[in-house]
């Protein structure tokens, strides 16, 4: 049995956090003991983790405010739990874990980045100077690994590509679509686009709204559902009104029924300026949804252009709308074939059991002796 401590910036409904929860479930099924440390107060997944028996601790930090006391709080938790592996995710947790290692013994420290860009040159400099304090850095897309090496963020011999994984059984199941139709006021025959993600600048939702405005000139009854919350919500509502498309765009806030929404939608759309390797694209693939996404980060690795979806240049609303219209002009049989290929692709490459096996191999390669 391995004792695995995951460290995260926070616990909310986002891709990295979702992945850690799935890894906890996978490692528990194999007889290991995971725990999670959240730098700030956790806000999501607590019921699910409680049912699994995964302990969740917090360092009591305030978002956006550095607190050196967190180093010593984390040191105390490490001393109490005595992990065989410390595995941090996202830049703040990665740097904190490395610095804390100066004050407490950690048999192995692995740091995972989840994006091509984690915040600019200052953070990349911190990665460089603290690199000797960890055994390995990983990233969730091959493109991100390539860029990290090219920018000398991490030495080539100390970084690996390990993709996110997904529990396929949660997606692609028949759902009660009539209930969603009634709730959302969507009639049979309306083409439904779905986007899921935080309402933040890097997701470039204004680009999506511009593209959808052009789509509506050809398909005035189509609908865009956006599930998620964030600081951009009010601005996006205002922009929808300015574009005159507010009746066709629904900002749904946080939803607990993403699998049902994906089963209900006809296609998925993403307009991000940059990405790591989005979990949501794996979820859409597992749901059999054809996709139109911007060609950034690991999106090209998740979506096979022309086979499981279509790629568009980031920041180009004209091309994004053209790709959306191309997909909408496809026959039902063509859309279903895209969806089937997407589900097959994600099953072969990104099933969570495959990813847990990869992580187990990495942990064991470090010459671990459980209980050290």
mmCIF file with all atom_site columns, C-alpha atoms in Angstrom, residues 11-93:
data_model
loop_
_atom_site.group_PDB
_atom_site.id
_atom_site.type_symbol
_atom_site.label_atom_id
_atom_site.label_alt_id
_atom_site.label_comp_id
_atom_site.label_asym_id
_atom_site.label_entity_id
_atom_site.label_seq_id
_atom_site.pdbx_PDB_ins_code
_atom_site.Cartn_x
_atom_site.Cartn_y
_atom_site.Cartn_z
_atom_site.occupancy
_atom_site.B_iso_or_equiv
_atom_site.pdbx_formal_charge
_atom_site.auth_seq_id
_atom_site.auth_comp_id
_atom_site.auth_asym_id
_atom_site.auth_atom_id
_atom_site.pdbx_PDB_model_num
ATOM 1  C CA . UNK A 1 11 ? -10.940 22.147 -4.482  1.00 0.00 ? 11 UNK A CA 1
ATOM 2  C CA . UNK A 1 12 ? -13.562 23.480 -6.845  1.00 0.00 ? 12 UNK A CA 1
ATOM 3  C CA . UNK A 1 13 ? -15.293 22.287 -9.999  1.00 0.00 ? 13 UNK A CA 1
ATOM 4  C CA . UNK A 1 14 ? -12.400 22.528 -12.435 1.00 0.00 ? 14 UNK A CA 1
ATOM 5  C CA . UNK A 1 15 ? -10.327 20.131 -14.511 1.00 0.00 ? 15 UNK A CA 1
ATOM 6  C CA . UNK A 1 16 ? -7.282  19.571 -12.308 1.00 0.00 ? 16 UNK A CA 1
ATOM 7  C CA . UNK A 1 17 ? -9.399  19.071 -9.208  1.00 0.00 ? 17 UNK A CA 1
ATOM 8  C CA . UNK A 1 18 ? -11.698 16.681 -11.054 1.00 0.00 ? 18 UNK A CA 1
ATOM 9  C CA . UNK A 1 19 ? -8.680  14.687 -12.158 1.00 0.00 ? 19 UNK A CA 1
ATOM 10 C CA . UNK A 1 20 ? -7.301  14.386 -8.624  1.00 0.00 ? 20 UNK A CA 1
ATOM 11 C CA . UNK A 1 21 ? -10.659 13.149 -7.332  1.00 0.00 ? 21 UNK A CA 1
ATOM 12 C CA . UNK A 1 22 ? -10.720 10.492 -10.054 1.00 0.00 ? 22 UNK A CA 1
ATOM 13 C CA . UNK A 1 23 ? -7.155  9.488  -9.236  1.00 0.00 ? 23 UNK A CA 1
ATOM 14 C CA . UNK A 1 24 ? -8.106  9.119  -5.572  1.00 0.00 ? 24 UNK A CA 1
ATOM 15 C CA . UNK A 1 25 ? -10.902 6.756  -6.548  1.00 0.00 ? 25 UNK A CA 1
ATOM 16 C CA . UNK A 1 26 ? -8.587  4.782  -8.827  1.00 0.00 ? 26 UNK A CA 1
ATOM 17 C CA . UNK A 1 27 ? -5.843  4.414  -6.228  1.00 0.00 ? 27 UNK A CA 1
ATOM 18 C CA . UNK A 1 28 ? -8.338  3.423  -3.540  1.00 0.00 ? 28 UNK A CA 1
ATOM 19 C CA . UNK A 1 29 ? -9.609  0.667  -5.815  1.00 0.00 ? 29 UNK A CA 1
ATOM 20 C CA . UNK A 1 30 ? -6.048  -0.645 -5.997  1.00 0.00 ? 30 UNK A CA 1
ATOM 21 C CA . UNK A 1 31 ? -5.559  -0.697 -2.240  1.00 0.00 ? 31 UNK A CA 1
ATOM 22 C CA . UNK A 1 32 ? -3.598  2.535  -1.795  1.00 0.00 ? 32 UNK A CA 1
ATOM 23 C CA . UNK A 1 33 ? -4.334  5.369  0.643   1.00 0.00 ? 33 UNK A CA 1
ATOM 24 C CA . UNK A 1 34 ? -4.701  8.859  -0.856  1.00 0.00 ? 34 UNK A CA 1
ATOM 25 C CA . UNK A 1 35 ? -5.349  12.115 0.958   1.00 0.00 ? 35 UNK A CA 1
ATOM 26 C CA . UNK A 1 36 ? -5.820  15.679 -0.316  1.00 0.00 ? 36 UNK A CA 1
ATOM 27 C CA . UNK A 1 37 ? -4.403  18.945 1.026   1.00 0.00 ? 37 UNK A CA 1
ATOM 28 C CA . UNK A 1 38 ? -6.055  22.121 -0.268  1.00 0.00 ? 38 UNK A CA 1
ATOM 29 C CA . UNK A 1 39 ? -4.212  25.408 0.139   1.00 0.00 ? 39 UNK A CA 1
ATOM 30 C CA . UNK A 1 40 ? -7.448  27.398 0.379   1.00 0.00 ? 40 UNK A CA 1
ATOM 31 C CA . UNK A 1 41 ? -10.779 26.318 1.803   1.00 0.00 ? 41 UNK A CA 1
ATOM 32 C CA . UNK A 1 42 ? -12.210 23.493 -0.324  1.00 0.00 ? 42 UNK A CA 1
ATOM 33 C CA . UNK A 1 43 ? -15.531 24.192 -2.021  1.00 0.00 ? 43 UNK A CA 1
ATOM 34 C CA . UNK A 1 44 ? -16.328 21.090 -4.059  1.00 0.00 ? 44 UNK A CA 1
ATOM 35 C CA . UNK A 1 45 ? -16.240 17.286 -4.081  1.00 0.00 ? 45 UNK A CA 1
ATOM 36 C CA . UNK A 1 46 ? -16.323 17.061 -0.280  1.00 0.00 ? 46 UNK A CA 1
ATOM 37 C CA . UNK A 1 47 ? -19.365 14.766 -0.160  1.00 0.00 ? 47 UNK A CA 1
ATOM 38 C CA . UNK A 1 48 ? -17.912 12.466 -2.812  1.00 0.00 ? 48 UNK A CA 1
ATOM 39 C CA . UNK A 1 49 ? -14.516 12.330 -1.114  1.00 0.00 ? 49 UNK A CA 1
ATOM 40 C CA . UNK A 1 50 ? -16.171 11.759 2.249   1.00 0.00 ? 50 UNK A CA 1
ATOM 41 C CA . UNK A 1 51 ? -18.065 8.764  0.875   1.00 0.00 ? 51 UNK A CA 1
ATOM 42 C CA . UNK A 1 52 ? -14.805 7.389  -0.502  1.00 0.00 ? 52 UNK A CA 1
ATOM 43 C CA . UNK A 1 53 ? -13.106 7.851  2.869   1.00 0.00 ? 53 UNK A CA 1
ATOM 44 C CA . UNK A 1 54 ? -10.481 10.253 1.514   1.00 0.00 ? 54 UNK A CA 1
ATOM 45 C CA . UNK A 1 55 ? -9.238  12.692 4.146   1.00 0.00 ? 55 UNK A CA 1
ATOM 46 C CA . UNK A 1 56 ? -9.215  16.343 3.046   1.00 0.00 ? 56 UNK A CA 1
ATOM 47 C CA . UNK A 1 57 ? -7.113  18.920 4.930   1.00 0.00 ? 57 UNK A CA 1
ATOM 48 C CA . UNK A 1 58 ? -6.752  22.640 4.294   1.00 0.00 ? 58 UNK A CA 1
ATOM 49 C CA . UNK A 1 59 ? -3.903  25.044 4.945   1.00 0.00 ? 59 UNK A CA 1
ATOM 50 C CA . UNK A 1 60 ? -6.377  27.864 5.588   1.00 0.00 ? 60 UNK A CA 1
ATOM 51 C CA . UNK A 1 61 ? -4.872  30.246 3.066   1.00 0.00 ? 61 UNK A CA 1
ATOM 52 C CA . UNK A 1 62 ? -6.732  33.159 1.473   1.00 0.00 ? 62 UNK A CA 1
ATOM 53 C CA . UNK A 1 63 ? -6.800  33.241 -2.319  1.00 0.00 ? 63 UNK A CA 1
ATOM 54 C CA . UNK A 1 64 ? -4.335  35.743 -3.726  1.00 0.00 ? 64 UNK A CA 1
ATOM 55 C CA . UNK A 1 65 ? -2.581  36.411 -0.410  1.00 0.00 ? 65 UNK A CA 1
ATOM 56 C CA . UNK A 1 66 ? 0.831   34.772 0.250   1.00 0.00 ? 66 UNK A CA 1
ATOM 57 C CA . UNK A 1 67 ? 1.076   33.224 3.701   1.00 0.00 ? 67 UNK A CA 1
ATOM 58 C CA . UNK A 1 68 ? 4.456   31.786 4.786   1.00 0.00 ? 68 UNK A CA 1
ATOM 59 C CA . UNK A 1 69 ? 2.720   29.972 7.647   1.00 0.00 ? 69 UNK A CA 1
ATOM 60 C CA . UNK A 1 70 ? 1.353   27.550 5.042   1.00 0.00 ? 70 UNK A CA 1
ATOM 61 C CA . UNK A 1 71 ? 4.824   26.001 4.727   1.00 0.00 ? 71 UNK A CA 1
ATOM 62 C CA . UNK A 1 72 ? 4.807   24.971 8.368   1.00 0.00 ? 72 UNK A CA 1
ATOM 63 C CA . UNK A 1 73 ? 1.178   23.856 8.315   1.00 0.00 ? 73 UNK A CA 1
ATOM 64 C CA . UNK A 1 74 ? 1.973   21.625 5.362   1.00 0.00 ? 74 UNK A CA 1
ATOM 65 C CA . UNK A 1 75 ? 5.101   20.371 7.120   1.00 0.00 ? 75 UNK A CA 1
ATOM 66 C CA . UNK A 1 76 ? 3.000   19.294 10.080  1.00 0.00 ? 76 UNK A CA 1
ATOM 67 C CA . UNK A 1 77 ? 0.514   17.434 7.856   1.00 0.00 ? 77 UNK A CA 1
ATOM 68 C CA . UNK A 1 78 ? 3.346   15.645 6.060   1.00 0.00 ? 78 UNK A CA 1
ATOM 69 C CA . UNK A 1 79 ? 4.856   14.626 9.402   1.00 0.00 ? 79 UNK A CA 1
ATOM 70 C CA . UNK A 1 80 ? 1.489   13.262 10.548  1.00 0.00 ? 80 UNK A CA 1
ATOM 71 C CA . UNK A 1 81 ? 0.525   11.422 7.345   1.00 0.00 ? 81 UNK A CA 1
ATOM 72 C CA . UNK A 1 82 ? 4.046   10.223 6.427   1.00 0.00 ? 82 UNK A CA 1
ATOM 73 C CA . UNK A 1 83 ? 3.332   9.831  2.700   1.00 0.00 ? 83 UNK A CA 1
ATOM 74 C CA . UNK A 1 84 ? 5.335   7.646  0.347   1.00 0.00 ? 84 UNK A CA 1
ATOM 75 C CA . UNK A 1 85 ? 4.497   10.050 -2.482  1.00 0.00 ? 85 UNK A CA 1
ATOM 76 C CA . UNK A 1 86 ? 3.733   13.765 -2.411  1.00 0.00 ? 86 UNK A CA 1
ATOM 77 C CA . UNK A 1 87 ? 2.065   14.735 -5.680  1.00 0.00 ? 87 UNK A CA 1
ATOM 78 C CA . UNK A 1 88 ? 1.225   18.412 -6.165  1.00 0.00 ? 88 UNK A CA 1
ATOM 79 C CA . UNK A 1 89 ? -0.932  19.916 -8.929  1.00 0.00 ? 89 UNK A CA 1
ATOM 80 C CA . UNK A 1 90 ? -0.987  23.461 -10.362 1.00 0.00 ? 90 UNK A CA 1
ATOM 81 C CA . UNK A 1 91 ? 1.667   26.127 -9.993  1.00 0.00 ? 91 UNK A CA 1
ATOM 82 C CA . UNK A 1 92 ? 0.926   27.446 -6.482  1.00 0.00 ? 92 UNK A CA 1
ATOM 83 C CA . UNK A 1 93 ? 0.817   23.978 -4.957  1.00 0.00 ? 93 UNK A CA 1
#
